[in-house]
Amino acid sequence: MIPVSLSWVAEQVNGQLIAQHKQDLIIKGVSTDTRSILPTDLFLALQGPNFDGHKFVKQAEDKGAVGLILSRKVETRLPYILVADTTIALGLLGAAVKAKVAPKTVGITGSSGKTTVREMVAAILSHRGKVLATKGNLNNDLGVPMTLLRLEQQHEFAVIEMGANHLGEIAYTSNLVKPDVATIVNAAAAHLEGFGSLLGVARAKSEIFKGLSEKEGLAVVNADSQFADYWMGKLKYNNVQTFSASKQADVYSENIILGLDGCAQFELVTPIGRIAISLSLPGAHNVSNALVSASLALHVGATLEDVRDGLRTMPHVAGRLHVKQLTNQVKILDDTYNANVGSVNAAIDLLSSFAGIKILVLGDMAELGEKARYYHEKVGEYAKLKGIDKLYTLGVLSQSASDVFTDNGRHFSRLEQMVECINQQTMPEKCDISILVKGSRSARMELVVKALEESP
Ligand code: ATP
Ligand code: UDP
Ligand code: MG
């Protein structure tokens, strides 16, 4: 974080600075956790599900915190800033630091692909200058301001991922981020419990455009989405650019060829010219991710060559459809990071493009609300339609998928049994076998991948 004074912080968060000494101290970071706080940090007390941060003021003092942000008075020798709500103060401070550093800023939301697109955009922009990007999954009302607080003066670009599990959350974070360009990668059945319906998801995601400036901000719209017209309707006063992997748009792909490794090559067509692209990530859905990344990056100053070089060399993102060669003939498609209907179908598309026997290993897709079983059945039907040979499931909901798959569908109640069944088929190796392993975070399907990798 850029160094700032306590009095500046107090002003930004509409707080009252209470200090025993007149000297205005400088802070070099903000921490919400005394377990990881650094001596030059300001400690901001949050009320969480397990603890009240105000109870850790003594620990913050002992670890050398410079000052505090509190929402109620606590006995302390440190200077503190009193605010009505510390979560709001965190947001205001993140926004103020962002405004002070003033990097060119990209905002990303969507049901699937936010992290992948963020990594693509960051890879492209790193050819132009210093980039700050969201880390891990810090994409909610706390994670977004914490990310903005990591900005340093030398950052020329900020690439910010925004997620949500309730209406209004992205409007809030986007207004802190104030992106120069923003997009909704896609909308699919995910987090339905929080949004009620697929349209509810599309509506919640559209809040990202509220943070754009009307005159200069650019909204990038997925022309392949069923919600394209809906989003366009909300963008009457903004600059808009569309992207598509299947038809002409402002930014689009031509001549897509999927290689043997599942990675695509294609011609990227943009308003400023065209260039040949060779992707380092597999799957047709990553063509779509690459197109939106190109549009976002070009708007904040990348060249076509930056786009090409960034997309060619970027490393895979762990747990997102990572193709691992287990033996000469057996491949694992590790897509265990998370799952919703859209991302499972995208992964099935890739699996279906491989030669040999194709096995889908599915764990539960979480947070789908009342229609959860229906969505699992849909996935089972889609796998059948795409010529997948076997569907093995683990978890209560996913059984609906193996049930509709009929003959070659099988449900397991224990991981060990499933792994044994898979191992029987892969040994002795007779032909190519590709195994896609996928499920929601809570399904922890990475344990299946680990067990397969560790099998003798
Ligand atoms: P989360 O909200 O769970 O953090 P995310 O939106 O950040 O997810 P990623 O982590 O990039 O998305 O990818 C999650 C899953 O979605 C992976 O399985 C990935 O392969 C798949 N995926 C990525 N991009 C797309 C896309 N454009 N369409 C469908 N599925 C996608
Ligand atoms: N907290 C802290 N020190 C501790 C435990 C918790 O500063 O030893 C903070 C924590 O970082 C968070 C707040 O107290 O900002 C509320 O904690 P929460 O209920 O979210 O618990 P957590 O999941 O962080 O353990
Ligand atoms: Mg993510």
PDB file of N, CA and C in Angstrom, residues 104 106 117-133 154-159 293 296-298 300-303 305-315:
ATOM      1  N   LYS A 104      -4.959   2.499 -14.526  1.00  0.00           N
ATOM      2  CA  LYS A 104      -6.018   2.122 -15.475  1.00  0.00           C
ATOM      3  C   LYS A 104      -6.643   0.849 -14.922  1.00  0.00           C
ATOM      4  N   VAL A 106      -9.459  -2.402 -14.754  1.00  0.00           N
ATOM      5  CA  VAL A 106     -10.336  -3.356 -15.429  1.00  0.00           C
ATOM      6  C   VAL A 106     -11.183  -4.061 -14.371  1.00  0.00           C
ATOM      7  N   VAL A 117     -10.149 -14.971 -16.664  1.00  0.00           N
ATOM      8  CA  VAL A 117     -10.058 -13.742 -17.447  1.00  0.00           C
ATOM      9  C   VAL A 117      -9.139 -12.734 -16.746  1.00  0.00           C
ATOM     10  N   ARG A 118      -9.253 -12.670 -15.431  1.00  0.00           N
ATOM     11  CA  ARG A 118      -8.365 -11.758 -14.683  1.00  0.00           C
ATOM     12  C   ARG A 118      -6.905 -12.144 -14.925  1.00  0.00           C
ATOM     13  N   GLU A 119      -6.602 -13.441 -14.907  1.00  0.00           N
ATOM     14  CA  GLU A 119      -5.211 -13.868 -15.134  1.00  0.00           C
ATOM     15  C   GLU A 119      -4.787 -13.604 -16.579  1.00  0.00           C
ATOM     16  N   MET A 120      -5.717 -13.776 -17.515  1.00  0.00           N
ATOM     17  CA  MET A 120      -5.394 -13.478 -18.919  1.00  0.00           C
ATOM     18  C   MET A 120      -5.091 -11.987 -19.101  1.00  0.00           C
ATOM     19  N   VAL A 121      -5.960 -11.138 -18.553  1.00  0.00           N
ATOM     20  CA  VAL A 121      -5.775  -9.686 -18.710  1.00  0.00           C
ATOM     21  C   VAL A 121      -4.466  -9.258 -18.031  1.00  0.00           C
ATOM     22  N   ALA A 122      -4.207  -9.810 -16.848  1.00  0.00           N
ATOM     23  CA  ALA A 122      -2.976  -9.447 -16.141  1.00  0.00           C
ATOM     24  C   ALA A 122      -1.753  -9.892 -16.947  1.00  0.00           C
ATOM     25  N   ALA A 123      -1.841 -11.094 -17.560  1.00  0.00           N
ATOM     26  CA  ALA A 123      -0.713 -11.590 -18.363  1.00  0.00           C
ATOM     27  C   ALA A 123      -0.473 -10.662 -19.561  1.00  0.00           C
ATOM     28  N   ILE A 124      -1.550 -10.210 -20.180  1.00  0.00           N
ATOM     29  CA  ILE A 124      -1.418  -9.310 -21.345  1.00  0.00           C
ATOM     30  C   ILE A 124      -0.824  -7.965 -20.906  1.00  0.00           C
ATOM     31  N   LEU A 125      -1.405  -7.386 -19.858  1.00  0.00           N
ATOM     32  CA  LEU A 125      -0.988  -6.039 -19.448  1.00  0.00           C
ATOM     33  C   LEU A 125       0.419  -6.011 -18.850  1.00  0.00           C
ATOM     34  N   SER A 126       0.894  -7.173 -18.346  1.00  0.00           N
ATOM     35  CA  SER A 126       2.242  -7.184 -17.763  1.00  0.00           C
ATOM     36  C   SER A 126       3.289  -6.917 -18.852  1.00  0.00           C
ATOM     37  N   HIS A 127       2.894  -7.019 -20.118  1.00  0.00           N
ATOM     38  CA  HIS A 127       3.808  -6.639 -21.210  1.00  0.00           C
ATOM     39  C   HIS A 127       3.865  -5.130 -21.396  1.00  0.00           C
ATOM     40  N   ARG A 128       2.977  -4.406 -20.750  1.00  0.00           N
ATOM     41  CA  ARG A 128       2.891  -2.935 -20.880  1.00  0.00           C
ATOM     42  C   ARG A 128       3.415  -2.209 -19.660  1.00  0.00           C
ATOM     43  N   GLY A 129       3.233  -2.809 -18.445  1.00  0.00           N
ATOM     44  CA  GLY A 129       3.615  -2.106 -17.223  1.00  0.00           C
ATOM     45  C   GLY A 129       3.282  -2.933 -16.002  1.00  0.00           C
ATOM     46  N   LYS A 130       3.411  -2.307 -14.837  1.00  0.00           N
ATOM     47  CA  LYS A 130       3.213  -3.064 -13.585  1.00  0.00           C
ATOM     48  C   LYS A 130       1.717  -3.218 -13.291  1.00  0.00           C
ATOM     49  N   VAL A 131       1.331  -4.460 -13.004  1.00  0.00           N
ATOM     50  CA  VAL A 131      -0.094  -4.780 -12.832  1.00  0.00           C
ATOM     51  C   VAL A 131      -0.380  -5.255 -11.408  1.00  0.00           C
ATOM     52  N   LEU A 132      -1.439  -4.756 -10.818  1.00  0.00           N
ATOM     53  CA  LEU A 132      -1.958  -5.347  -9.584  1.00  0.00           C
ATOM     54  C   LEU A 132      -3.224  -6.106  -9.952  1.00  0.00           C
ATOM     55  N   ALA A 133      -3.293  -7.392  -9.570  1.00  0.00           N
ATOM     56  CA  ALA A 133      -4.514  -8.166  -9.848  1.00  0.00           C
ATOM     57  C   ALA A 133      -5.012  -8.788  -8.555  1.00  0.00           C
ATOM     58  N   GLN A 154       3.710   2.524  -8.176  1.00  0.00           N
ATOM     59  CA  GLN A 154       4.208   2.100  -9.494  1.00  0.00           C
ATOM     60  C   GLN A 154       3.193   1.284 -10.306  1.00  0.00           C
ATOM     61  N   HIS A 155       2.061   0.913  -9.703  1.00  0.00           N
ATOM     62  CA  HIS A 155       1.081   0.134 -10.464  1.00  0.00           C
ATOM     63  C   HIS A 155       0.417   0.994 -11.535  1.00  0.00           C
ATOM     64  N   GLU A 156       0.551   0.553 -12.783  1.00  0.00           N
ATOM     65  CA  GLU A 156      -0.094   1.289 -13.883  1.00  0.00           C
ATOM     66  C   GLU A 156      -1.462   0.722 -14.198  1.00  0.00           C
ATOM     67  N   PHE A 157      -1.641  -0.561 -13.827  1.00  0.00           N
ATOM     68  CA  PHE A 157      -2.918  -1.232 -14.113  1.00  0.00           C
ATOM     69  C   PHE A 157      -3.432  -1.973 -12.879  1.00  0.00           C
ATOM     70  N   ALA A 158      -4.756  -1.978 -12.749  1.00  0.00           N
ATOM     71  CA  ALA A 158      -5.384  -2.811 -11.717  1.00  0.00           C
ATOM     72  C   ALA A 158      -6.417  -3.691 -12.405  1.00  0.00           C
ATOM     73  N   VAL A 159      -6.373  -4.982 -12.111  1.00  0.00           N
ATOM     74  CA  VAL A 159      -7.324  -5.930 -12.707  1.00  0.00           C
ATOM     75  C   VAL A 159      -8.097  -6.554 -11.546  1.00  0.00           C
ATOM     76  N   SER A 293     -10.859 -10.856 -22.750  1.00  0.00           N
ATOM     77  CA  SER A 293      -9.603 -10.331 -22.184  1.00  0.00           C
ATOM     78  C   SER A 293      -8.946  -9.357 -23.152  1.00  0.00           C
ATOM     79  N   LEU A 296     -10.839  -6.025 -23.115  1.00  0.00           N
ATOM     80  CA  LEU A 296     -10.572  -5.275 -21.879  1.00  0.00           C
ATOM     81  C   LEU A 296      -9.173  -4.655 -21.914  1.00  0.00           C
ATOM     82  N   ALA A 297      -8.189  -5.487 -22.281  1.00  0.00           N
ATOM     83  CA  ALA A 297      -6.798  -5.021 -22.242  1.00  0.00           C
ATOM     84  C   ALA A 297      -6.531  -3.948 -23.296  1.00  0.00           C
ATOM     85  N   LEU A 298      -7.113  -4.112 -24.483  1.00  0.00           N
ATOM     86  CA  LEU A 298      -6.895  -3.121 -25.540  1.00  0.00           C
ATOM     87  C   LEU A 298      -7.424  -1.764 -25.104  1.00  0.00           C
ATOM     88  N   VAL A 300      -7.420  -0.391 -22.230  1.00  0.00           N
ATOM     89  CA  VAL A 300      -6.556   0.344 -21.296  1.00  0.00           C
ATOM     90  C   VAL A 300      -5.118   0.465 -21.803  1.00  0.00           C
ATOM     91  N   GLY A 301      -4.903   0.183 -23.094  1.00  0.00           N
ATOM     92  CA  GLY A 301      -3.600   0.531 -23.672  1.00  0.00           C
ATOM     93  C   GLY A 301      -2.725  -0.601 -24.163  1.00  0.00           C
ATOM     94  N   ALA A 302      -3.195  -1.858 -24.078  1.00  0.00           N
ATOM     95  CA  ALA A 302      -2.379  -2.966 -24.604  1.00  0.00           C
ATOM     96  C   ALA A 302      -2.370  -2.896 -26.132  1.00  0.00           C
ATOM     97  N   THR A 303      -1.321  -3.477 -26.741  1.00  0.00           N
ATOM     98  CA  THR A 303      -1.278  -3.593 -28.199  1.00  0.00           C
ATOM     99  C   THR A 303      -1.723  -5.011 -28.580  1.00  0.00           C
ATOM    100  N   GLU A 305       0.032  -7.103 -30.101  1.00  0.00           N
ATOM    101  CA  GLU A 305       1.167  -8.003 -29.815  1.00  0.00           C
ATOM    102  C   GLU A 305       1.192  -8.379 -28.333  1.00  0.00           C
ATOM    103  N   ASP A 306       0.841  -7.420 -27.464  1.00  0.00           N
ATOM    104  CA  ASP A 306       0.766  -7.745 -26.021  1.00  0.00           C
ATOM    105  C   ASP A 306      -0.273  -8.841 -25.801  1.00  0.00           C
ATOM    106  N   VAL A 307      -1.403  -8.718 -26.503  1.00  0.00           N
ATOM    107  CA  VAL A 307      -2.471  -9.707 -26.364  1.00  0.00           C
ATOM    108  C   VAL A 307      -1.955 -11.075 -26.791  1.00  0.00           C
ATOM    109  N   ARG A 308      -1.325 -11.110 -27.955  1.00  0.00           N
ATOM    110  CA  ARG A 308      -0.802 -12.388 -28.468  1.00  0.00           C
ATOM    111  C   ARG A 308       0.206 -13.002 -27.493  1.00  0.00           C
ATOM    112  N   ASP A 309       1.161 -12.185 -27.031  1.00  0.00           N
ATOM    113  CA  ASP A 309       2.231 -12.721 -26.173  1.00  0.00           C
ATOM    114  C   ASP A 309       1.697 -13.139 -24.806  1.00  0.00           C
ATOM    115  N   GLY A 310       0.798 -12.360 -24.260  1.00  0.00           N
ATOM    116  CA  GLY A 310       0.233 -12.690 -22.939  1.00  0.00           C
ATOM    117  C   GLY A 310      -0.539 -13.989 -22.987  1.00  0.00           C
ATOM    118  N   LEU A 311      -1.345 -14.160 -24.023  1.00  0.00           N
ATOM    119  CA  LEU A 311      -2.200 -15.347 -24.102  1.00  0.00           C
ATOM    120  C   LEU A 311      -1.414 -16.609 -24.469  1.00  0.00           C
ATOM    121  N   ARG A 312      -0.289 -16.439 -25.137  1.00  0.00           N
ATOM    122  CA  ARG A 312       0.498 -17.596 -25.563  1.00  0.00           C
ATOM    123  C   ARG A 312       1.274 -18.203 -24.403  1.00  0.00           C
ATOM    124  N   THR A 313       1.710 -17.343 -23.481  1.00  0.00           N
ATOM    125  CA  THR A 313       2.632 -17.835 -22.449  1.00  0.00           C
ATOM    126  C   THR A 313       2.019 -17.931 -21.055  1.00  0.00           C
ATOM    127  N   MET A 314       0.786 -17.498 -20.874  1.00  0.00           N
ATOM    128  CA  MET A 314       0.301 -17.486 -19.488  1.00  0.00           C
ATOM    129  C   MET A 314       0.186 -18.902 -18.913  1.00  0.00           C
ATOM    130  N   PRO A 315       0.546 -19.045 -17.633  1.00  0.00           N
ATOM    131  CA  PRO A 315       0.494 -20.376 -17.025  1.00  0.00           C
ATOM    132  C   PRO A 315      -0.942 -20.815 -16.753  1.00  0.00           C
TER     133      PRO A 315
END
